[in-house]
XYZ file of C-alpha atoms in Angstrom:
756
model
C -0.196 0.361 -0.106
C 1.109 3.600 -0.733
C 2.913 5.639 1.991
C 3.203 9.093 2.403
C 5.935 10.750 4.884
C 6.333 13.835 5.463
C 9.527 15.628 5.494
C 8.690 19.281 6.623
C 11.045 18.435 9.814
C 14.733 19.575 9.976
C 16.271 20.966 6.769
C 18.947 22.625 5.825
C 18.732 26.087 3.969
C 21.236 29.027 2.505
C 20.275 31.979 1.922
C 22.990 32.247 -0.948
C 23.719 30.404 -3.929
C 25.920 27.784 -2.571
C 25.529 25.066 -5.510
C 24.543 21.425 -4.934
C 26.769 20.057 -2.138
C 27.633 16.612 -1.473
C 26.704 15.650 1.739
C 24.275 17.257 4.611
C 25.705 20.627 4.903
C 25.750 21.097 8.489
C 26.822 25.059 8.686
C 23.510 25.896 6.937
C 20.817 27.339 8.719
C 18.334 25.052 10.401
C 14.633 25.260 8.822
C 11.076 23.549 9.024
C 8.796 23.695 6.248
C 6.651 25.260 5.544
C 9.394 27.997 4.530
C 9.749 31.220 2.664
C 13.286 33.677 3.014
C 10.704 36.578 2.289
C 8.873 36.323 5.423
C 10.055 39.850 6.208
C 11.415 41.590 4.099
C 8.493 40.433 1.463
C 6.542 42.981 3.718
C 8.652 45.293 5.394
C 8.263 48.229 3.569
C 12.236 48.732 2.783
C 11.369 49.123 -0.918
C 12.684 45.426 -2.330
C 12.485 41.975 -0.929
C 15.598 39.380 -1.925
C 14.945 37.095 -5.386
C 17.395 34.613 -5.589
C 18.530 31.114 -6.568
C 18.771 29.348 -2.978
C 19.180 25.989 -1.263
C 17.617 23.501 0.473
C 18.828 20.045 1.862
C 17.867 16.631 4.011
C 18.362 13.383 4.340
C 15.800 10.734 4.260
C 15.665 6.577 4.620
C 14.432 4.845 1.811
C 11.078 3.533 2.531
C 11.226 0.319 1.505
C 8.127 -1.704 0.300
C 7.280 -5.182 0.945
C 6.945 -6.338 -2.801
C 9.481 -5.866 -5.544
C 9.320 -3.273 -7.874
C 7.701 -0.237 -5.910
C 8.688 3.065 -6.728
C 9.635 6.387 -4.418
C 8.449 9.792 -5.250
C 9.196 13.665 -3.582
C 6.034 15.142 -3.671
C 7.281 18.753 -3.339
C 3.737 20.849 -2.307
C 4.755 23.937 -3.703
C 8.204 26.005 -4.782
C 8.005 29.581 -5.299
C 9.135 29.970 -8.408
C 11.326 27.637 -10.165
C 12.995 24.550 -8.164
C 15.293 21.993 -9.292
C 15.412 18.841 -6.983
C 18.272 16.758 -6.731
C 18.850 13.213 -5.371
C 22.193 11.577 -4.250
C 23.643 14.422 -6.496
C 22.006 14.326 -9.487
C 18.885 15.650 -10.650
C 15.527 14.606 -10.688
C 13.234 17.044 -12.056
C 13.257 20.858 -13.032
C 9.768 22.984 -12.540
C 8.746 25.888 -13.317
C 5.859 27.630 -11.299
C 5.278 29.104 -8.105
C 2.567 27.840 -7.007
C 1.024 23.796 -7.622
C 2.868 20.317 -6.659
C 5.213 18.564 -8.376
C 6.485 15.036 -8.074
C 9.611 13.245 -9.710
C 10.068 9.329 -9.818
C 13.457 9.500 -7.338
C 13.408 5.363 -7.248
C 16.529 4.305 -9.030
C 18.715 7.333 -7.399
C 18.172 6.267 -4.190
C 20.095 3.796 -1.679
C 18.437 1.181 -1.266
C 19.868 0.963 1.920
C 21.837 3.993 4.069
C 20.572 7.617 4.194
C 20.061 9.507 0.773
C 20.678 13.346 0.153
C 17.547 15.503 -1.241
C 18.523 18.541 -2.204
C 16.039 21.016 -3.538
C 17.542 24.607 -5.265
C 14.407 27.195 -5.111
C 14.605 30.425 -7.551
C 12.020 33.552 -7.255
C 14.303 35.450 -9.357
C 13.105 36.998 -12.841
C 12.495 34.655 -15.391
C 11.123 35.720 -18.817
C 9.715 32.730 -19.691
C 8.160 31.814 -16.201
C 4.610 33.949 -15.244
C 3.977 36.454 -13.237
C 6.107 38.636 -14.658
C 5.569 41.689 -12.414
C 2.212 42.424 -10.074
C 1.430 44.228 -7.364
C 2.110 41.807 -4.827
C 5.504 39.656 -3.716
C 6.639 36.671 -5.312
C 7.729 34.617 -2.816
C 10.363 32.178 -2.725
C 10.892 29.189 -1.190
C 9.420 25.419 -0.013
C 6.542 27.525 1.353
C 4.005 24.162 1.035
C 5.687 21.754 2.444
C 7.310 18.182 0.759
C 6.337 14.726 0.560
C 8.083 11.335 0.285
C 5.389 8.313 -1.372
C 6.407 5.116 -1.682
C 3.856 3.155 -3.482
C 4.254 -0.653 -5.530
C 5.304 -0.906 -8.652
C 1.419 -0.734 -10.106
C -0.010 1.915 -8.878
C -2.728 5.040 -9.226
C -0.802 7.309 -11.270
C 1.545 9.636 -9.815
C 3.290 11.858 -12.895
C 0.308 13.538 -14.838
C 0.323 17.228 -13.885
C 0.491 16.356 -9.856
C -2.447 14.828 -9.649
C -4.344 12.617 -7.480
C -5.278 9.854 -9.942
C -8.430 9.668 -9.693
C -11.034 11.852 -11.036
C -15.080 12.655 -9.868
C -17.681 13.849 -11.545
C -21.000 14.242 -9.708
C -23.980 15.054 -11.745
C -27.744 15.849 -10.066
C -30.744 13.089 -11.726
C -33.993 12.830 -11.251
C -34.214 10.785 -7.794
C -30.592 11.252 -7.040
C -27.045 11.839 -8.590
C -24.723 9.616 -11.441
C -21.312 9.149 -10.425
C -18.747 9.365 -13.478
C -15.554 7.787 -11.761
C -12.350 7.714 -14.005
C -9.362 6.303 -12.282
C -5.717 6.373 -13.458
C -2.770 3.310 -13.086
C 0.435 2.925 -13.641
C 1.316 -0.412 -14.813
C -1.678 -2.902 -14.349
C -2.157 -6.072 -15.775
C -5.482 -7.887 -15.668
C -4.850 -9.709 -12.106
C -5.866 -5.993 -11.140
C -9.506 -3.979 -10.483
C -10.293 -0.924 -9.146
C -13.068 -0.875 -6.266
C -14.878 1.927 -5.965
C -17.153 3.312 -2.656
C -19.023 6.413 -2.477
C -19.442 7.104 0.951
C -22.327 9.871 2.834
C -21.087 12.669 4.988
C -21.807 9.712 8.055
C -19.756 7.413 6.591
C -21.540 5.214 5.061
C -21.619 3.281 2.242
C -23.888 5.309 -0.704
C -22.371 3.327 -4.006
C -19.899 1.555 -4.999
C -18.761 -0.500 -8.492
C -15.446 -2.391 -9.906
C -13.790 -2.161 -13.014
C -10.576 -3.783 -14.359
C -7.945 -1.284 -14.097
C -7.155 -1.237 -17.346
C -10.722 0.452 -18.095
C -11.755 1.934 -15.319
C -14.140 4.856 -16.278
C -17.531 3.692 -14.593
C -20.960 6.269 -14.107
C -22.711 5.016 -10.575
C -26.379 5.793 -9.336
C -26.213 7.247 -6.152
C -30.036 7.398 -4.491
C -31.254 10.353 -2.552
C -27.529 11.682 -3.122
C -27.843 15.290 -1.510
C -26.907 18.655 -2.532
C -24.065 20.737 -2.591
C -24.651 24.690 -2.430
C -23.351 27.382 0.072
C -26.187 26.553 2.649
C -25.347 23.487 3.283
C -22.007 22.258 1.119
C -22.758 18.135 1.363
C -20.011 16.489 1.341
C -19.211 12.496 -0.395
C -15.704 11.157 0.004
C -14.887 8.921 -2.915
C -12.417 5.641 -2.257
C -10.691 3.718 -5.164
C -8.715 0.503 -4.082
C -6.557 -0.623 -6.645
C -7.002 -4.641 -5.933
C -4.939 -7.314 -6.821
C -6.894 -10.758 -6.143
C -7.312 -10.934 -2.650
C -5.042 -7.508 -1.732
C -5.260 -4.057 -1.773
C -2.625 -2.295 -3.121
C -3.391 0.931 -3.913
C -5.648 3.252 -2.276
C -7.046 6.866 -2.956
C -9.702 9.132 -1.699
C -11.167 12.233 -2.500
C -14.290 14.270 -1.506
C -16.945 15.721 -4.171
C -20.077 17.761 -3.635
C -23.276 17.106 -5.734
C -24.045 20.223 -8.015
C -25.235 22.184 -10.688
C -24.858 25.967 -11.464
C -25.663 27.994 -14.159
C -25.214 32.127 -14.928
C -27.144 34.049 -16.481
C -26.599 37.675 -18.092
C -30.079 39.134 -16.774
C -30.742 36.687 -13.766
C -27.103 35.999 -12.805
C -25.820 33.300 -10.410
C -27.980 29.713 -10.358
C -26.803 26.826 -7.836
C -28.783 23.882 -7.737
C -31.895 25.759 -9.605
C -31.732 28.800 -7.137
C -31.107 31.947 -7.749
C -27.834 32.957 -5.147
C -26.006 36.434 -6.501
C -22.229 35.522 -5.332
C -21.179 37.874 -3.215
C -17.522 38.383 -1.613
C -14.233 38.888 -1.523
C -10.551 37.956 -2.914
C -7.742 36.836 -1.265
C -3.873 36.601 -0.896
C -2.086 34.047 0.618
C 0.144 35.830 2.591
C 0.211 37.070 6.965
C 2.376 39.159 8.687
C 6.102 38.300 8.569
C 5.516 34.843 7.756
C 4.832 35.627 3.774
C 3.445 32.606 2.643
C 4.490 30.108 4.158
C 1.262 29.597 6.548
C 0.383 26.788 8.633
C -3.240 24.206 7.353
C -4.085 25.827 10.815
C -4.081 29.473 9.283
C -5.264 28.511 6.164
C -8.888 27.535 7.555
C -8.540 30.099 9.604
C -8.634 32.768 6.482
C -11.681 30.028 5.600
C -13.141 31.154 9.474
C -13.181 35.109 8.841
C -14.295 35.012 5.673
C -17.547 33.342 6.240
C -17.688 35.129 9.428
C -18.281 38.290 7.088
C -20.960 35.883 5.135
C -19.185 35.978 2.138
C -20.615 33.011 0.107
C -17.990 33.081 -3.030
C -13.548 34.041 -2.627
C -12.119 34.395 -6.019
C -7.994 32.930 -5.085
C -5.771 35.726 -6.579
C -3.675 35.522 -8.631
C -2.618 31.787 -8.414
C -2.939 28.225 -6.949
C -3.646 28.323 -3.840
C -2.709 25.463 -1.165
C -4.548 22.529 -0.857
C -6.157 22.806 2.434
C -7.997 26.279 1.333
C -9.256 25.076 -1.125
C -10.515 21.999 1.426
C -11.493 24.766 3.891
C -14.045 26.133 0.767
C -15.598 22.830 -0.135
C -16.145 22.411 3.737
C -17.957 25.958 4.347
C -20.107 26.250 0.842
C -17.591 28.519 -0.984
C -18.022 29.301 -4.373
C -14.290 29.334 -6.148
C -12.607 31.520 -8.638
C -9.322 29.770 -9.141
C -6.671 31.024 -11.639
C -3.448 31.234 -12.676
C -0.703 34.036 -12.423
C -1.301 35.447 -16.543
C -1.142 38.643 -14.872
C -0.845 42.017 -15.837
C 1.926 42.189 -18.728
C 1.766 40.040 -21.809
C 4.999 37.924 -22.683
C 4.979 37.039 -26.700
C 8.092 34.313 -25.450
C 6.385 30.974 -27.733
C 7.536 29.309 -24.012
C 5.929 32.261 -21.559
C 2.714 30.644 -23.386
C 3.783 27.074 -22.780
C 4.545 28.124 -18.999
C 0.243 29.212 -19.173
C -0.558 25.993 -20.526
C 1.032 24.105 -18.094
C 0.265 25.810 -14.965
C -3.303 25.574 -15.877
C -3.134 22.136 -15.903
C -1.601 21.805 -13.133
C -4.588 24.009 -11.275
C -7.328 21.949 -13.149
C -5.634 18.430 -13.297
C -4.876 18.797 -9.303
C -7.907 20.757 -8.277
C -10.689 19.052 -10.663
C -12.618 17.042 -7.669
C -12.871 20.230 -5.176
C -16.861 21.136 -5.614
C -16.254 24.744 -4.262
C -14.574 25.185 -7.748
C -16.618 27.333 -10.552
C -14.688 29.014 -11.887
C -11.472 28.407 -14.480
C -9.670 31.939 -14.651
C -8.023 32.871 -17.511
C -6.050 36.032 -16.748
C -5.988 39.194 -14.538
C -5.512 42.605 -16.134
C -2.966 41.277 -19.206
C -4.114 44.387 -21.380
C -1.525 47.263 -19.013
C 0.942 45.704 -21.638
C -1.736 46.603 -24.624
C -3.200 43.915 -26.847
C -2.006 41.841 -29.635
C -3.788 39.348 -32.287
C -1.147 36.773 -30.392
C -2.564 38.109 -26.752
C -6.249 36.976 -28.433
C -5.196 34.141 -29.575
C -3.983 32.799 -26.695
C -6.883 33.407 -24.752
C -8.502 32.040 -27.083
C -6.487 28.765 -27.271
C -6.498 29.451 -22.811
C -10.185 29.390 -23.044
C -10.293 25.744 -25.047
C -8.032 24.298 -22.847
C -10.651 24.603 -19.699
C -13.076 23.102 -21.892
C -10.588 20.078 -22.738
C -9.651 19.388 -19.448
C -12.443 20.561 -17.584
C -16.229 20.998 -19.670
C -18.303 20.685 -16.287
C -17.374 24.231 -14.948
C -16.773 27.887 -16.819
C -14.061 29.778 -17.716
C -13.667 33.246 -16.639
C -11.679 36.605 -16.896
C -10.712 39.364 -15.021
C -9.786 42.693 -17.313
C -8.233 45.646 -16.399
C -10.890 48.751 -16.016
C -9.015 50.210 -19.028
C -10.111 47.831 -21.195
C -12.379 49.251 -23.441
C -16.171 48.441 -23.787
C -15.817 47.302 -27.330
C -12.732 45.439 -26.903
C -11.995 41.962 -28.640
C -11.438 40.578 -25.616
C -14.793 40.049 -24.499
C -16.694 37.111 -25.959
C -13.782 34.408 -25.274
C -14.670 33.588 -21.459
C -17.728 32.024 -20.351
C -18.619 34.643 -18.047
C -16.543 37.968 -17.611
C -15.568 39.795 -14.902
C -14.146 43.455 -14.889
C -11.456 45.191 -12.228
C -13.212 48.950 -11.426
C -11.875 51.308 -9.004
C -14.078 54.441 -9.303
C -14.387 56.227 -6.320
C -10.164 55.617 -5.757
C -8.093 55.640 -8.787
C -10.616 57.484 -11.063
C -13.928 58.935 -10.633
C -16.524 58.470 -7.875
C -17.742 55.825 -6.195
C -20.867 57.176 -7.454
C -19.870 56.045 -11.423
C -19.768 52.415 -10.530
C -23.136 51.928 -10.694
C -23.592 53.996 -13.744
C -20.638 52.437 -15.443
C -21.371 48.560 -14.763
C -25.148 49.259 -16.484
C -23.846 50.811 -19.614
C -21.821 48.162 -19.849
C -24.958 45.376 -19.531
C -26.837 48.013 -21.970
C -23.832 47.149 -24.802
C -23.837 43.776 -24.009
C -26.949 41.894 -22.723
C -25.623 39.235 -23.539
C -22.649 39.297 -20.970
C -22.281 37.586 -17.856
C -20.812 40.686 -16.282
C -19.172 40.664 -12.796
C -16.567 42.729 -10.867
C -13.373 40.540 -9.755
C -11.787 43.508 -7.721
C -12.975 46.440 -6.123
C -11.469 48.528 -3.369
C -9.505 51.365 -1.741
C -6.619 51.745 0.905
C -7.783 51.697 4.623
C -5.382 52.566 7.471
C -6.497 52.869 10.755
C -4.334 55.226 12.545
C -6.543 57.864 9.968
C -9.686 59.598 10.788
C -11.239 63.248 10.710
C -15.083 63.861 10.387
C -14.850 64.910 6.236
C -13.221 61.644 4.687
C -11.925 62.282 1.241
C -10.877 59.805 -1.323
C -6.988 59.303 -1.121
C -6.755 60.367 2.779
C -6.164 56.605 3.593
C -8.691 57.202 6.677
C -11.172 54.373 8.206
C -13.637 55.853 7.566
C -13.511 56.983 3.851
C -12.970 52.947 3.223
C -16.342 52.192 5.302
C -17.885 55.216 3.121
C -16.597 53.284 -0.470
C -18.158 50.225 0.437
C -21.502 51.460 1.883
C -22.340 52.842 -1.304
C -19.916 49.509 -3.252
C -22.258 47.230 -0.933
C -25.651 49.353 -1.871
C -25.595 48.985 -5.619
C -24.164 45.372 -5.670
C -27.365 44.370 -3.827
C -29.365 46.420 -6.169
C -28.093 44.598 -9.402
C -28.562 41.005 -8.767
C -28.093 40.759 -12.325
C -24.123 40.956 -11.529
C -23.064 37.286 -11.775
C -20.415 37.417 -8.979
C -18.298 40.339 -7.173
C -14.974 40.033 -4.801
C -13.474 42.976 -2.502
C -10.326 43.904 -2.679
C -9.299 42.484 -1.082
C -10.058 40.069 2.675
C -6.702 40.781 3.990
C -4.240 43.776 3.899
C -1.317 41.856 1.897
C 2.216 42.251 0.989
C 4.161 43.937 -1.776
C 7.521 45.031 -0.883
C 7.133 48.501 -4.184
C 4.201 50.395 -2.455
C 4.823 52.836 -0.637
C 1.626 55.109 -0.060
C -0.631 56.311 2.714
C 2.412 56.445 5.209
C 2.612 52.026 5.317
C 5.014 51.228 3.108
C 5.176 47.229 1.831
C 1.600 46.627 1.930
C -1.201 47.248 -0.281
C -3.474 48.325 2.620
C -6.868 47.594 0.130
C -7.776 44.814 3.102
C -11.076 44.517 4.639
C -9.304 43.314 7.647
C -5.498 43.911 8.760
C -2.709 41.637 7.202
C -2.058 40.120 10.976
C -5.540 39.186 10.816
C -5.964 41.298 14.147
C -8.331 44.097 13.216
C -11.007 44.063 12.019
C -12.082 47.691 10.096
C -14.919 49.214 9.873
C -15.649 48.152 5.892
C -15.435 44.481 6.927
C -19.140 45.139 8.877
C -20.987 46.899 6.396
C -20.603 43.624 4.217
C -21.853 41.492 7.419
C -24.779 43.648 7.255
C -25.476 42.852 3.966
C -24.435 39.273 3.769
C -25.372 37.727 6.941
C -28.742 36.713 8.524
C -27.978 36.395 12.637
C -28.775 40.112 14.158
C -25.514 41.985 14.546
C -25.242 45.594 15.127
C -21.208 47.359 14.706
C -20.607 51.116 15.741
C -18.064 52.425 13.626
C -15.593 55.025 14.101
C -13.982 53.306 17.637
C -10.393 53.958 16.705
C -11.395 57.645 15.580
C -11.425 57.437 19.334
C -10.464 61.421 20.539
C -12.775 63.495 18.868
C -13.321 67.989 18.817
C -16.211 69.924 18.136
C -19.202 70.943 19.261
C -21.198 67.738 17.539
C -19.674 63.949 15.987
C -21.740 61.551 13.744
C -21.769 57.829 14.958
C -22.507 55.297 12.207
C -24.016 52.415 12.514
C -24.274 48.773 10.962
C -26.967 46.742 11.431
C -29.505 43.897 9.541
C -31.578 44.980 11.895
C -34.432 47.271 10.616
C -34.479 49.824 13.449
C -31.271 50.648 15.849
C -31.616 52.779 19.217
C -28.915 54.952 20.087
C -27.391 55.148 23.623
C -24.968 58.319 24.829
C -23.504 57.890 28.837
C -26.640 55.852 29.315
C -29.050 58.399 27.842
C -31.122 57.431 24.677
C -30.271 59.437 21.590
C -33.287 58.079 19.744
C -33.645 55.124 17.797
C -33.789 55.576 14.153
C -35.454 52.988 10.838
C -33.098 52.380 7.973
C -31.498 49.694 5.799
C -27.770 48.712 7.198
C -26.168 52.041 7.502
C -28.013 54.301 10.559
C -26.575 57.707 11.458
C -26.678 59.580 14.044
C -25.515 62.951 15.532
C -24.598 63.483 19.197
C -22.400 66.201 21.483
C -19.980 64.142 23.299
C -19.583 65.260 27.654
C -16.636 66.163 28.209
C -13.980 63.615 28.295
C -14.890 59.931 28.458
C -18.334 59.290 26.392
C -19.964 55.475 26.637
C -21.701 54.932 23.180
C -24.653 52.130 22.884
C -26.059 50.914 20.149
C -28.632 48.397 20.323
C -30.953 46.256 18.036
C -33.109 44.084 19.808
C -30.546 41.551 21.402
C -27.479 42.671 19.486
C -25.854 45.427 21.250
C -22.077 46.894 20.256
C -20.610 50.327 22.139
C -17.409 52.361 22.298
C -15.945 55.041 24.176
C -14.610 58.396 22.388
C -13.596 61.134 24.375
C -13.995 64.789 23.775
C -10.592 66.692 22.947
C -9.957 70.290 22.117
C -8.175 69.556 19.334
C -7.621 66.074 17.780
C -4.406 64.086 17.557
C -2.422 64.792 14.275
C -1.680 61.539 13.832
C -4.935 61.100 12.586
C -3.902 63.459 8.755
C -1.663 61.719 6.713
C 0.787 64.433 6.280
C 1.261 63.761 2.279
C -2.569 64.697 1.880
C -1.748 68.339 2.475
C 1.627 67.988 0.732
C -0.055 66.036 -2.310
C -2.361 69.173 -2.431
C 0.097 71.918 -2.018
C 1.848 70.327 -5.221
C -0.783 69.996 -7.638
C -1.436 73.873 -6.631
C 2.362 74.379 -7.642
C 2.497 72.608 -10.282
C -0.538 74.690 -11.530
C 1.512 77.455 -10.846
C 4.413 76.385 -12.716
C 2.448 75.917 -15.733
C 2.423 79.774 -16.410
C 0.058 80.835 -19.448
C -0.301 77.434 -20.693
C -4.051 76.942 -21.942
C -4.902 74.283 -19.926
C -7.827 73.795 -22.255
C -6.788 73.708 -25.671
C -6.721 70.423 -27.611
C -4.310 68.396 -26.558
C -1.764 68.271 -29.309
C 0.676 64.549 -29.787
C 3.032 65.951 -32.838
C 5.363 63.642 -34.308
C 8.547 62.873 -32.527
C 8.028 64.425 -29.654
C 6.798 62.840 -26.361
C 3.216 63.150 -24.790
C 0.901 61.757 -22.006
C 0.385 58.141 -24.610
C 4.035 57.260 -24.509
C 4.548 55.109 -21.628
C 6.249 55.338 -19.124
C 9.147 52.954 -20.247
C 9.420 54.962 -23.677
C 9.378 58.072 -21.275
C 12.610 57.116 -19.406
C 14.809 57.665 -21.909
C 14.850 61.065 -21.870
C 15.999 62.348 -18.780
C 13.907 65.951 -18.839
C 10.829 63.611 -19.522
C 11.563 61.002 -16.824
C 11.571 63.990 -14.706
C 8.191 65.213 -16.104
C 6.143 61.561 -15.773
C 8.178 61.101 -11.984
C 6.506 64.279 -10.305
C 3.732 63.906 -12.278
C 2.902 60.586 -11.081
C 3.724 61.512 -7.296
C 1.250 64.275 -7.501
C -2.067 62.223 -8.947
C -0.985 59.106 -8.042
C 0.886 59.924 -4.422
C 3.464 57.064 -5.462
C 6.835 57.646 -6.155
C 7.764 56.158 -8.907
C 11.793 55.104 -9.021
C 13.171 53.591 -12.440
C 13.795 49.663 -12.240
C 12.606 49.767 -8.754
C 8.922 48.626 -7.066
C 5.977 50.084 -8.528
C 8.149 51.385 -11.449
C 8.412 47.299 -12.755
C 4.110 46.603 -12.240
C 3.555 50.321 -14.288
C 6.317 50.995 -17.101
C 4.874 49.864 -19.430
C 1.422 52.142 -19.451
C 0.588 55.515 -20.483
C 0.340 58.578 -18.775
C -2.537 58.992 -20.058
C -3.535 55.649 -19.238
C -2.424 55.883 -15.573
C -3.704 59.761 -15.129
C -7.225 58.356 -16.212
C -7.501 56.089 -12.757
C -6.173 58.918 -10.779
C -9.431 59.938 -9.577
C -10.451 63.437 -7.890
C -7.451 64.449 -6.488
C -5.872 65.444 -9.872
C -8.062 68.682 -11.010
C -9.050 69.705 -15.006
C -6.081 70.869 -17.098
C -3.474 68.959 -14.812
C -3.010 66.486 -17.841
C -3.067 68.998 -20.294
C -1.071 70.962 -18.688
C 1.732 67.380 -19.121
C 1.213 67.026 -22.423
C 1.875 70.740 -23.354
C 5.208 69.953 -21.404
C 5.718 66.577 -22.608
C 5.330 67.658 -26.167
C 8.265 70.362 -26.116
C 10.837 67.500 -25.569
C 11.864 65.526 -28.728
C 11.831 61.633 -28.598
C 15.469 60.431 -27.739
C 15.881 58.126 -31.094
C 17.797 54.312 -30.788
């Protein structure tokens, strides 16, 4: 029988490219898996993180099989981003792609007696043919999900096909129950082998069974009165396949499965088992504070619990394959999952890069086929940042066809960058589509989101439209009575999400929406809002310790258990004659009390606003909605703390004003011109960098408009260098006044393009 041996303890690691050792290096650092060398520098705000080719080493004893011909495999659950595996000095496998499992048959490399030296070289260095190339998150290096040794008989369920389990289960509802299509793949079978299938219900009782020859193992089994899997009742069956030789079991694999049907309609939205169920939820990155992506099983499950607590019924797992533990947690909690590959931001024309997309998609689907929570395969994210081409379109069509070939039971989807035109040829490739829209943070006002969605729906009534990303930064230090876009305050983030939750609730035809993001996450290149090294759009902080106010507006919309929450508890010191108290609740009526005195009762829909006059010094505020209650303490002060306001907000406003003063007599309302041989806002940042004068203007303008410093070759530059200033200013938001783009263009067209 199969024996799986965990190899996660007592490795040797060196954070330098030391080369392949001959023996176990005792002078290397001792580490346990999961491990990443970027746990701290991937998010500590220093502006960069270590991307190198580093080495892990460990010894193991060859596990003995009782029968001759047994095989031994090394299984790496993930290695960021490229990895080479060596046993006793010989390479067993090289793998590209940092988020999927891979295996190598190392039998012939092992010593039959005594120890073996296992060495794995991991690299998160840039490689042109491996996705992701550039993106707004840290590419953590290391063996961050663990390593196993698998010992199997010579005849066994397949271990060589793209890291899959060797067993595929496809349940389909039918009258009176469900048909389970079962398919297993067996290595080295002969006529003496059969496959015994058993389908167990959630109580462990056998619901159906079947037997097939090992050389023809596809079979359909009827399960009477099968229970459905859905968001509210995620019922799971366990399907076991036993490889039998006469009266002896040789190998065994088990997977879980769920019976469900689903569909999406452009006018009605999402249906599960025939029931209309708008999908409303969050996106999730896989890292935590000073742990990077090296999370334990318990930490993955804790993330799932926090998402369940907010009331979400869908999770977009961005922007890569996640840990099996998290998919398992989604199966158990009834989340509809969007799973995707890291085909993101910038398209590479290199055919090898396209083959890497194909390989990563195969691994994603084959390794995760049996998870009932996964309903959508995502092809790419914001891929038009680097422009569009016929090759890009054709590659998407090929990926879409591949998904349907490997898995005809699920739908394909895509996350369009906001600048993707409504009439783009990228539409209509996937089964359903979503946009990443940030009106109210990177451009326009939050109120622009609804009309934009309505317009697209009117132009494309046949396209199922969703929102793959939307959000804004919220830093729990910043507060004030007059929140505004780009002030990074917790209050503005809450107001923004109040509006977004409402417009999505009013549009059930939006098949799915995903807040960006559930948790703050590491991005070493970022430096904005006074918090470097992070993307701070999460509804919770990166350490999972603090739920921001915005978290609770979604809990009010998405949960039915009575809840009430008072916003502004971290806005604890307040000045002024009166102050506003905002309360979120899923109940129809909320009463407010100040220092035990009733301040009135309000009826409303999710948001309840009271204006009160605080008494001197400390005040107790209580909100009650039936048995649901919440309280906070506020202090009345003469002057609110300076730390409540981000200094850069005032500096940026002054900077924009000075920009216009220096523009002199330029006609800021004149039509913009783009003379040949001159720079303009239609040049990419990379093109502008060829001229020191043009680059200086671009960097200055970008800092004023976006509040983010640009340093060529570092950080945000690497993500944005293929975009034009015209596109960037279009997403800058209301902080950039009318005439800013015109004045910048007027300056740029005075500069000659530098010829190669």
